[in-house]
Amino acid sequence: MPKGGPIVEKERLEWVDVARGFAIFGIFMVNAPAFNAPFFLYGGGEEYFSSEMSGMIRAIIDIFFQASFYTLFALMFGFGLQMMKDRLVAKGVSYEPVLQRRMFILFLFGIVHAFLIWHGDILLTYSILGMILLLFMKGKNRTLLRSAFGMLAAVTLPFTLLLYAARDFNAAVMNREAIQAAMTSYGEGTLGEIWAQNLTDWWYTNSPGNWPFLIMSMLPMMLFGMYIARKRWLHEPENHRNEMWKWWVVTGVLFLVFKVGPYFFGRPMWFELAQDNIGGSASAVFYVLSITMLYRNSVRRAIRPFRWVGRMSLTNYILQSVVSFIAFYSVGFGFYGEVSPLQSTIFVLIVFLLQVVISRWWLKKYRYGPVEWLWRRGTYKTDI
C-alpha cells in the first residue's frame, strides 16, 4: 500500500475532505438510531422513549441531520466522479471503462455491506445511480441543472399535493409485529437470524416501488455535485465568492423554511416529503458552501479534523456499521432496543472522535484508507 506524505496532503482540496468527513459524521448520527432500534423503519420511537430529552434529540436530528447528510454525501459523490473524469480526460485516458469498473467494485462493496452488515446501506444504491450518472457525463451544464431540478420537482410537488389532499386519512403507523420481529432477531437471534431479518428490512426500504423515489431524490444531488465540480466553485472559491454567497443565502433560507418551519405548524405528515427533498437537499448545499467559505478564516481550526475522516470516508462509513453491528446485535454486546436517543448520540460522538484519531494515525503512514486502496486498485488495476 502506498505510503503517505506531505506532498499528497498539498494536492488535495482540504475543505472538500472536511465536507466528506462532515457527511460521514452526519450520516452516522442518523444511522445509529436506525441501527440500534427498529423505530426508524416501523414507528413507535415516541412510545418507547417518551422523555422530553428524547423528543428534543429526535427533533434536533430531524432538523439538522435527517435527509441532509446522505444528500451531502451524494453531492460529494457526483463531485468526485466529475473530478475523476476530468483527470482521466486530461491524461488522454478513456474514462468510461474506468468509471464503470469503479461503480462495479462499489456495487460489490455494497452487496457485502447491505446483506452481511446493515440493511441501511447506501453503497449499493450509489453504485447503481453512479452508472446512471455516467449517462450525463457528456451533457451540458444546463442539462445537469434542468434534470436535477426537474426530478426533484416531479417527485416532490405532486406527491406533496396528494398527501395534503389526503391529510385527514394520514396517521402515524406503528407496526408492532415488525418491531417485535426485529427486537427478537437482532436482540436475541443467531447470526443466521440476524441476516434473515436484515434482508427483510432491506427489502422493506428497497422494494421496486421505492426506487423511483430513491432515484429522483438522490440522483439530483449527484448532478448538482457534477455541476459544482465543472464550475470549479470548490476548486477556486475565491474566484466564485459572489455566486457562492448567493446560493448560500438561497439554500440557507430554504433550509430554515422547509426543515425548521414545519415545527411551527405541528410538523404534519403530509409535509414530510417536501421537508426531506427540498429542505434536505438545500441544507446539503448550504453545509458544503458554508464549510468551503468558512475554511478561509479562524473557524478552519475547529473543523479541520474532519478532513482525516473525509480522506477515508468509505473505510469509515463501513467501520461505523461494523462497530454498530458488534455493539447492538446479539452476536456482539446485544444492546439492540435498549439505547435511548441520548445514549445513541453519545455513542456516535465517541466513535467518531476515535475515527478522527485513527484516521489521522493511518494517513500519516499511508496515502489511502484500506477500503479506498482496494477500490482504487480495482479501478485502475494498479497499486498507484
GROMACS .gro file of C-alpha atoms in nm:
model
  384
    1MET     CA    1   0.000   0.000   0.000
    2PRO     CA    2   0.146   0.342  -0.097
    3LYS     CA    3   0.294   0.544   0.186
    4GLY     CA    4   0.165   0.889   0.280
    5GLY     CA    5   0.347   1.220   0.295
    6PRO     CA    6   0.320   1.600   0.282
    7ILE     CA    7   0.308   1.622  -0.098
    8VAL     CA    8  -0.007   1.413  -0.110
    9GLU     CA    9  -0.167   1.640   0.151
   10LYS     CA   10  -0.099   1.956  -0.052
   11GLU     CA   11  -0.252   1.808  -0.368
   12ARG     CA   12  -0.592   1.775  -0.205
   13LEU     CA   13  -0.867   2.029  -0.150
   14GLU     CA   14  -0.881   2.014   0.228
   15TRP     CA   15  -1.225   2.170   0.257
   16VAL     CA   16  -1.364   1.900   0.027
   17ASP     CA   17  -1.221   1.634   0.258
   18VAL     CA   18  -1.375   1.823   0.553
   19ALA     CA   19  -1.713   1.819   0.378
   20ARG     CA   20  -1.684   1.442   0.322
   21GLY     CA   21  -1.587   1.390   0.685
   22PHE     CA   22  -1.877   1.607   0.799
   23ALA     CA   23  -2.110   1.399   0.580
   24ILE     CA   24  -1.983   1.077   0.739
   25PHE     CA   25  -2.048   1.224   1.085
   26GLY     CA   26  -2.400   1.333   0.994
   27ILE     CA   27  -2.485   1.002   0.830
   28PHE     CA   28  -2.374   0.819   1.144
   29MET     CA   29  -2.587   1.046   1.363
   30VAL     CA   30  -2.894   0.938   1.163
   31ASN     CA   31  -2.788   0.576   1.108
   32ALA     CA   32  -2.708   0.490   1.470
   33PRO     CA   33  -3.069   0.517   1.598
   34ALA     CA   34  -3.184   0.312   1.298
   35PHE     CA   35  -2.912   0.055   1.374
   36ASN     CA   36  -2.989   0.017   1.743
   37ALA     CA   37  -3.371   0.000   1.727
   38PRO     CA   38  -3.647  -0.070   1.471
   39PHE     CA   39  -3.841   0.252   1.526
   40PHE     CA   40  -3.697   0.443   1.231
   41LEU     CA   41  -3.846   0.184   0.995
   42TYR     CA   42  -4.157   0.075   1.179
   43GLY     CA   43  -4.253   0.369   1.403
   44GLY     CA   44  -4.307   0.378   1.779
   45GLY     CA   45  -3.996   0.560   1.897
   46GLU     CA   46  -4.204   0.819   2.082
   47GLU     CA   47  -4.377   0.542   2.276
   48TYR     CA   48  -4.062   0.354   2.376
   49PHE     CA   49  -3.854   0.665   2.455
   50SER     CA   50  -4.108   0.926   2.561
   51SER     CA   51  -3.899   1.162   2.774
   52GLU     CA   52  -3.867   1.531   2.689
   53MET     CA   53  -3.493   1.486   2.633
   54SER     CA   54  -3.554   1.205   2.382
   55GLY     CA   55  -3.807   1.418   2.196
   56MET     CA   56  -3.567   1.713   2.183
   57ILE     CA   57  -3.283   1.497   2.046
   58ARG     CA   58  -3.512   1.346   1.781
   59ALA     CA   59  -3.615   1.698   1.676
   60ILE     CA   60  -3.252   1.815   1.651
   61ILE     CA   61  -3.160   1.514   1.439
   62ASP     CA   62  -3.467   1.566   1.221
   63ILE     CA   63  -3.389   1.935   1.159
   64PHE     CA   64  -3.013   1.932   1.121
   65PHE     CA   65  -2.927   1.576   1.016
   66GLN     CA   66  -3.215   1.380   0.864
   67ALA     CA   67  -3.210   1.394   0.479
   68SER     CA   68  -2.922   1.643   0.497
   69PHE     CA   69  -2.619   1.418   0.503
   70TYR     CA   70  -2.692   1.131   0.268
   71THR     CA   71  -2.776   1.411   0.023
   72LEU     CA   72  -2.448   1.587   0.109
   73PHE     CA   73  -2.263   1.260   0.054
   74ALA     CA   74  -2.446   1.215  -0.277
   75LEU     CA   75  -2.341   1.566  -0.380
   76MET     CA   76  -1.978   1.489  -0.294
   77PHE     CA   77  -2.009   1.158  -0.482
   78GLY     CA   78  -2.112   1.338  -0.800
   79PHE     CA   79  -1.841   1.598  -0.742
   80GLY     CA   80  -1.575   1.331  -0.707
   81LEU     CA   81  -1.692   1.137  -1.012
   82GLN     CA   82  -1.674   1.451  -1.228
   83MET     CA   83  -1.325   1.529  -1.094
   84MET     CA   84  -1.207   1.178  -1.177
   85LYS     CA   85  -1.350   1.201  -1.528
   86ASP     CA   86  -1.173   1.535  -1.585
   87ARG     CA   87  -0.839   1.394  -1.469
   88LEU     CA   88  -0.869   1.089  -1.693
   89VAL     CA   89  -0.957   1.303  -1.994
   90ALA     CA   90  -0.660   1.532  -1.921
   91LYS     CA   91  -0.433   1.224  -1.928
   92GLY     CA   92  -0.585   1.104  -2.255
   93VAL     CA   93  -0.745   0.800  -2.090
   94SER     CA   94  -1.092   0.675  -2.187
   95TYR     CA   95  -1.293   0.750  -1.874
   96GLU     CA   96  -1.598   0.529  -1.930
   97PRO     CA   97  -1.442   0.183  -1.867
   98VAL     CA   98  -1.253   0.318  -1.565
   99LEU     CA   99  -1.562   0.469  -1.405
  100GLN     CA  100  -1.769   0.162  -1.490
  101ARG     CA  101  -1.516  -0.057  -1.307
  102ARG     CA  102  -1.526   0.184  -1.016
  103MET     CA  103  -1.904   0.156  -0.990
  104PHE     CA  104  -1.891  -0.224  -1.020
  105ILE     CA  105  -1.643  -0.251  -0.733
  106LEU     CA  106  -1.859  -0.016  -0.526
  107PHE     CA  107  -2.154  -0.243  -0.610
  108LEU     CA  108  -1.961  -0.541  -0.466
  109PHE     CA  109  -1.880  -0.343  -0.151
  110GLY     CA  110  -2.249  -0.258  -0.128
  111ILE     CA  111  -2.356  -0.623  -0.160
  112VAL     CA  112  -2.135  -0.722   0.132
  113HIS     CA  113  -2.233  -0.422   0.344
  114ALA     CA  114  -2.607  -0.436   0.271
  115PHE     CA  115  -2.663  -0.808   0.325
  116LEU     CA  116  -2.399  -0.905   0.580
  117ILE     CA  117  -2.372  -0.592   0.795
  118TRP     CA  118  -2.660  -0.344   0.765
  119HIS     CA  119  -2.980  -0.309   0.566
  120GLY     CA  120  -2.948   0.072   0.561
  121ASP     CA  121  -2.653   0.057   0.319
  122ILE     CA  122  -2.613   0.338   0.063
  123LEU     CA  123  -2.320   0.195  -0.134
  124LEU     CA  124  -2.535  -0.039  -0.341
  125THR     CA  125  -2.769   0.249  -0.426
  126TYR     CA  126  -2.482   0.483  -0.509
  127SER     CA  127  -2.321   0.228  -0.741
  128ILE     CA  128  -2.642   0.188  -0.941
  129LEU     CA  129  -2.708   0.562  -0.951
  130GLY     CA  130  -2.343   0.612  -1.045
  131MET     CA  131  -2.395   0.406  -1.358
  132ILE     CA  132  -2.693   0.626  -1.446
  133LEU     CA  133  -2.479   0.932  -1.373
  134LEU     CA  134  -2.232   0.827  -1.641
  135LEU     CA  135  -2.505   0.896  -1.899
  136PHE     CA  136  -2.486   1.265  -1.802
  137MET     CA  137  -2.108   1.297  -1.835
  138LYS     CA  138  -2.130   1.441  -2.186
  139GLY     CA  139  -2.431   1.660  -2.105
  140LYS     CA  140  -2.412   2.037  -2.088
  141ASN     CA  141  -2.421   2.223  -1.758
  142ARG     CA  142  -2.776   2.342  -1.814
  143THR     CA  143  -2.879   1.981  -1.881
  144LEU     CA  144  -2.746   1.881  -1.540
  145LEU     CA  145  -2.937   2.159  -1.363
  146ARG     CA  146  -3.259   2.115  -1.556
  147SER     CA  147  -3.254   1.740  -1.495
  148ALA     CA  148  -3.178   1.782  -1.124
  149PHE     CA  149  -3.443   2.046  -1.058
  150GLY     CA  150  -3.691   1.861  -1.280
  151MET     CA  151  -3.655   1.532  -1.095
  152LEU     CA  152  -3.685   1.696  -0.752
  153ALA     CA  153  -3.995   1.886  -0.863
  154ALA     CA  154  -4.151   1.581  -1.033
  155VAL     CA  155  -4.131   1.368  -0.721
  156THR     CA  156  -4.194   1.636  -0.457
  157LEU     CA  157  -4.471   1.865  -0.582
  158PRO     CA  158  -4.738   1.619  -0.700
  159PHE     CA  159  -4.692   1.376  -0.410
  160THR     CA  160  -4.694   1.657  -0.152
  161LEU     CA  161  -5.020   1.783  -0.301
  162LEU     CA  162  -5.165   1.431  -0.294
  163LEU     CA  163  -5.059   1.384   0.067
  164TYR     CA  164  -5.213   1.720   0.155
  165ALA     CA  165  -5.539   1.625  -0.014
  166ALA     CA  166  -5.547   1.302   0.188
  167ARG     CA  167  -5.422   1.462   0.508
  168ASP     CA  168  -5.734   1.364   0.705
  169PHE     CA  169  -5.653   1.000   0.639
  170ASN     CA  170  -5.282   1.023   0.721
  171ALA     CA  171  -5.182   0.877   1.053
  172ALA     CA  172  -4.855   0.764   1.204
  173VAL     CA  173  -4.833   0.387   1.172
  174MET     CA  174  -4.662   0.167   1.427
  175ASN     CA  175  -4.601  -0.188   1.306
  176ARG     CA  176  -4.583  -0.378   1.635
  177GLU     CA  177  -4.539  -0.715   1.469
  178ALA     CA  178  -4.239  -0.594   1.268
  179ILE     CA  179  -4.093  -0.423   1.576
  180GLN     CA  180  -4.117  -0.744   1.779
  181ALA     CA  181  -3.961  -0.949   1.499
  182ALA     CA  182  -3.668  -0.708   1.477
  183MET     CA  183  -3.627  -0.698   1.855
  184THR     CA  184  -3.615  -1.077   1.870
  185SER     CA  185  -3.385  -1.131   1.569
  186TYR     CA  186  -3.135  -0.854   1.634
  187GLY     CA  187  -3.150  -0.863   2.013
  188GLU     CA  188  -3.157  -1.239   2.074
  189GLY     CA  189  -3.108  -1.419   1.742
  190THR     CA  190  -2.829  -1.622   1.588
  191LEU     CA  191  -2.613  -1.479   1.311
  192GLY     CA  192  -2.835  -1.651   1.054
  193GLU     CA  193  -3.149  -1.500   1.208
  194ILE     CA  194  -2.986  -1.156   1.211
  195TRP     CA  195  -2.903  -1.185   0.841
  196ALA     CA  196  -3.257  -1.304   0.763
  197GLN     CA  197  -3.409  -1.004   0.945
  198ASN     CA  198  -3.157  -0.776   0.779
  199LEU     CA  199  -3.276  -0.899   0.438
  200THR     CA  200  -3.638  -0.838   0.538
  201ASP     CA  201  -3.558  -0.482   0.646
  202TRP     CA  202  -3.351  -0.416   0.334
  203TRP     CA  203  -3.641  -0.523   0.110
  204TYR     CA  204  -3.880  -0.306   0.311
  205THR     CA  205  -3.686   0.008   0.210
  206ASN     CA  206  -3.557  -0.108  -0.129
  207SER     CA  207  -3.861  -0.271  -0.289
  208PRO     CA  208  -3.919  -0.176  -0.657
  209GLY     CA  209  -4.192   0.071  -0.560
  210ASN     CA  210  -3.943   0.278  -0.360
  211TRP     CA  211  -3.677   0.303  -0.628
  212PRO     CA  212  -3.836   0.586  -0.829
  213PHE     CA  213  -3.832   0.796  -0.511
  214LEU     CA  214  -3.470   0.700  -0.439
  215ILE     CA  215  -3.358   0.786  -0.791
  216MET     CA  216  -3.545   1.115  -0.813
  217SER     CA  217  -3.428   1.236  -0.472
  218MET     CA  218  -3.062   1.124  -0.473
  219LEU     CA  219  -2.962   1.148  -0.840
  220PRO     CA  220  -3.033   1.525  -0.847
  221MET     CA  221  -2.779   1.579  -0.569
  222MET     CA  222  -2.518   1.388  -0.766
  223LEU     CA  223  -2.593   1.606  -1.066
  224PHE     CA  224  -2.555   1.919  -0.851
  225GLY     CA  225  -2.217   1.782  -0.740
  226MET     CA  226  -2.111   1.737  -1.102
  227TYR     CA  227  -2.222   2.090  -1.181
  228ILE     CA  228  -2.027   2.237  -0.888
  229ALA     CA  229  -1.716   2.045  -0.997
  230ARG     CA  230  -1.749   2.175  -1.353
  231LYS     CA  231  -1.793   2.533  -1.232
  232ARG     CA  232  -1.491   2.481  -1.001
  233TRP     CA  233  -1.660   2.650  -0.707
  234LEU     CA  234  -1.479   2.427  -0.459
  235HIS     CA  235  -1.153   2.429  -0.655
  236GLU     CA  236  -1.129   2.809  -0.673
  237PRO     CA  237  -1.366   2.951  -0.410
  238GLU     CA  238  -1.201   3.293  -0.417
  239ASN     CA  239  -1.297   3.331  -0.783
  240HIS     CA  240  -1.663   3.245  -0.723
  241ARG     CA  241  -1.741   3.418  -0.395
  242ASN     CA  242  -2.037   3.623  -0.524
  243GLU     CA  243  -2.210   3.325  -0.680
  244MET     CA  244  -2.140   3.105  -0.379
  245TRP     CA  245  -2.272   3.366  -0.136
  246LYS     CA  246  -2.589   3.397  -0.342
  247TRP     CA  247  -2.652   3.023  -0.331
  248TRP     CA  248  -2.553   3.011   0.036
  249VAL     CA  249  -2.831   3.260   0.117
  250VAL     CA  250  -3.088   3.086  -0.105
  251THR     CA  251  -3.019   2.739   0.032
  252GLY     CA  252  -2.999   2.873   0.387
  253VAL     CA  253  -3.347   3.023   0.357
  254LEU     CA  254  -3.485   2.701   0.207
  255PHE     CA  255  -3.315   2.508   0.486
  256LEU     CA  256  -3.489   2.715   0.753
  257VAL     CA  257  -3.829   2.725   0.581
  258PHE     CA  258  -3.853   2.355   0.498
  259LYS     CA  259  -3.660   2.198   0.787
  260VAL     CA  260  -3.740   2.428   1.079
  261GLY     CA  261  -4.069   2.572   0.950
  262PRO     CA  262  -4.279   2.254   0.991
  263TYR     CA  263  -4.222   2.262   1.367
  264PHE     CA  264  -4.420   2.586   1.385
  265PHE     CA  265  -4.735   2.420   1.250
  266GLY     CA  266  -4.724   2.077   1.408
  267ARG     CA  267  -4.488   1.904   1.162
  268PRO     CA  268  -4.772   1.747   0.961
  269MET     CA  269  -4.708   1.413   0.789
  270TRP     CA  270  -4.818   1.543   0.450
  271PHE     CA  271  -4.522   1.786   0.450
  272GLU     CA  272  -4.251   1.529   0.527
  273LEU     CA  273  -4.159   1.460   0.163
  274ALA     CA  274  -4.110   1.831   0.092
  275GLN     CA  275  -3.921   1.869   0.419
  276ASP     CA  276  -3.674   1.598   0.317
  277ASN     CA  277  -3.645   1.656  -0.058
  278ILE     CA  278  -3.637   2.035  -0.058
  279GLY     CA  279  -3.513   2.112   0.293
  280GLY     CA  280  -3.268   1.821   0.298
  281SER     CA  281  -3.125   1.897  -0.046
  282ALA     CA  282  -3.094   2.270   0.032
  283SER     CA  283  -2.924   2.200   0.365
  284ALA     CA  284  -2.668   1.975   0.194
  285VAL     CA  285  -2.566   2.254  -0.045
  286PHE     CA  286  -2.574   2.504   0.243
  287TYR     CA  287  -2.340   2.286   0.450
  288VAL     CA  288  -2.081   2.234   0.176
  289LEU     CA  289  -2.079   2.604   0.083
  290SER     CA  290  -2.050   2.700   0.450
  291ILE     CA  291  -1.752   2.470   0.501
  292THR     CA  292  -1.578   2.598   0.189
  293MET     CA  293  -1.623   2.965   0.274
  294LEU     CA  294  -1.551   2.930   0.647
  295TYR     CA  295  -1.230   2.742   0.574
  296ARG     CA  296  -1.065   3.074   0.493
  297ASN     CA  297  -1.095   3.212   0.846
  298SER     CA  298  -1.045   3.115   1.209
  299VAL     CA  299  -1.322   2.852   1.202
  300ARG     CA  300  -1.087   2.638   0.995
  301ARG     CA  301  -0.908   2.513   1.305
  302ALA     CA  302  -1.229   2.381   1.458
  303ILE     CA  303  -1.350   2.189   1.152
  304ARG     CA  304  -1.014   2.079   1.009
  305PRO     CA  305  -1.004   1.742   1.196
  306PHE     CA  306  -1.299   1.627   0.985
  307ARG     CA  307  -1.059   1.603   0.691
  308TRP     CA  308  -0.893   1.290   0.830
  309VAL     CA  309  -1.222   1.102   0.830
  310GLY     CA  310  -1.312   1.251   0.493
  311ARG     CA  311  -0.999   1.119   0.327
  312MET     CA  312  -1.103   0.770   0.440
  313SER     CA  313  -1.476   0.822   0.400
  314LEU     CA  314  -1.557   0.477   0.257
  315THR     CA  315  -1.348   0.295   0.517
  316ASN     CA  316  -1.501   0.500   0.798
  317TYR     CA  317  -1.857   0.454   0.670
  318ILE     CA  318  -1.817   0.074   0.670
  319LEU     CA  319  -1.629   0.083   1.002
  320GLN     CA  320  -1.920   0.264   1.167
  321SER     CA  321  -2.150  -0.018   1.059
  322VAL     CA  322  -1.911  -0.289   1.183
  323VAL     CA  323  -1.879  -0.118   1.523
  324SER     CA  324  -2.258  -0.077   1.545
  325PHE     CA  325  -2.312  -0.443   1.446
  326ILE     CA  326  -2.089  -0.553   1.733
  327ALA     CA  327  -2.233  -0.303   1.982
  328PHE     CA  328  -2.604  -0.355   1.918
  329TYR     CA  329  -2.667  -0.705   1.782
  330SER     CA  330  -2.689  -1.023   1.988
  331VAL     CA  331  -2.371  -1.173   1.838
  332GLY     CA  332  -2.189  -0.880   1.999
  333PHE     CA  333  -2.285  -0.681   2.309
  334GLY     CA  334  -2.657  -0.705   2.234
  335PHE     CA  335  -2.777  -0.355   2.322
  336TYR     CA  336  -3.041  -0.354   2.047
  337GLY     CA  337  -3.362  -0.178   2.155
  338GLU     CA  338  -3.208  -0.060   2.483
  339VAL     CA  339  -3.032   0.257   2.364
  340SER     CA  340  -3.206   0.590   2.421
  341PRO     CA  341  -3.164   0.881   2.176
  342LEU     CA  342  -2.925   1.050   2.422
  343GLN     CA  343  -2.715   0.735   2.461
  344SER     CA  344  -2.713   0.689   2.084
  345THR     CA  345  -2.583   1.044   2.038
  346ILE     CA  346  -2.306   0.990   2.294
  347PHE     CA  347  -2.214   0.664   2.120
  348VAL     CA  348  -2.184   0.846   1.785
  349LEU     CA  349  -1.965   1.122   1.931
  350ILE     CA  350  -1.728   0.874   2.098
  351VAL     CA  351  -1.694   0.650   1.792
  352PHE     CA  352  -1.646   0.944   1.558
  353LEU     CA  353  -1.378   1.102   1.777
  354LEU     CA  354  -1.195   0.770   1.775
  355GLN     CA  355  -1.228   0.762   1.397
  356VAL     CA  356  -1.064   1.105   1.373
  357VAL     CA  357  -0.769   0.982   1.581
  358ILE     CA  358  -0.734   0.650   1.399
  359SER     CA  359  -0.772   0.807   1.054
  360ARG     CA  360  -0.505   1.065   1.130
  361TRP     CA  361  -0.268   0.794   1.252
  362TRP     CA  362  -0.334   0.577   0.945
  363LEU     CA  363  -0.290   0.859   0.693
  364LYS     CA  364   0.042   0.958   0.845
  365LYS     CA  365   0.160   0.615   0.733
  366TYR     CA  366  -0.036   0.551   0.412
  367ARG     CA  367  -0.181   0.754   0.126
  368TYR     CA  368  -0.523   0.587   0.132
  369GLY     CA  369  -0.757   0.414   0.370
  370PRO     CA  370  -0.765   0.033   0.335
  371VAL     CA  371  -1.102   0.017   0.156
  372GLU     CA  372  -1.009   0.317  -0.058
  373TRP     CA  373  -0.690   0.136  -0.157
  374LEU     CA  374  -0.886  -0.173  -0.264
  375TRP     CA  375  -1.131   0.046  -0.456
  376ARG     CA  376  -0.852   0.235  -0.628
  377ARG     CA  377  -0.655  -0.078  -0.711
  378GLY     CA  378  -0.960  -0.240  -0.869
  379THR     CA  379  -1.047   0.079  -1.056
  380TYR     CA  380  -0.706   0.143  -1.210
  381LYS     CA  381  -0.572  -0.215  -1.195
  382THR     CA  382  -0.259  -0.083  -1.031
  383ASP     CA  383  -0.116  -0.001  -0.690
  384ILE     CA  384  -0.056   0.369  -0.767
   0.00000   0.00000   0.00000
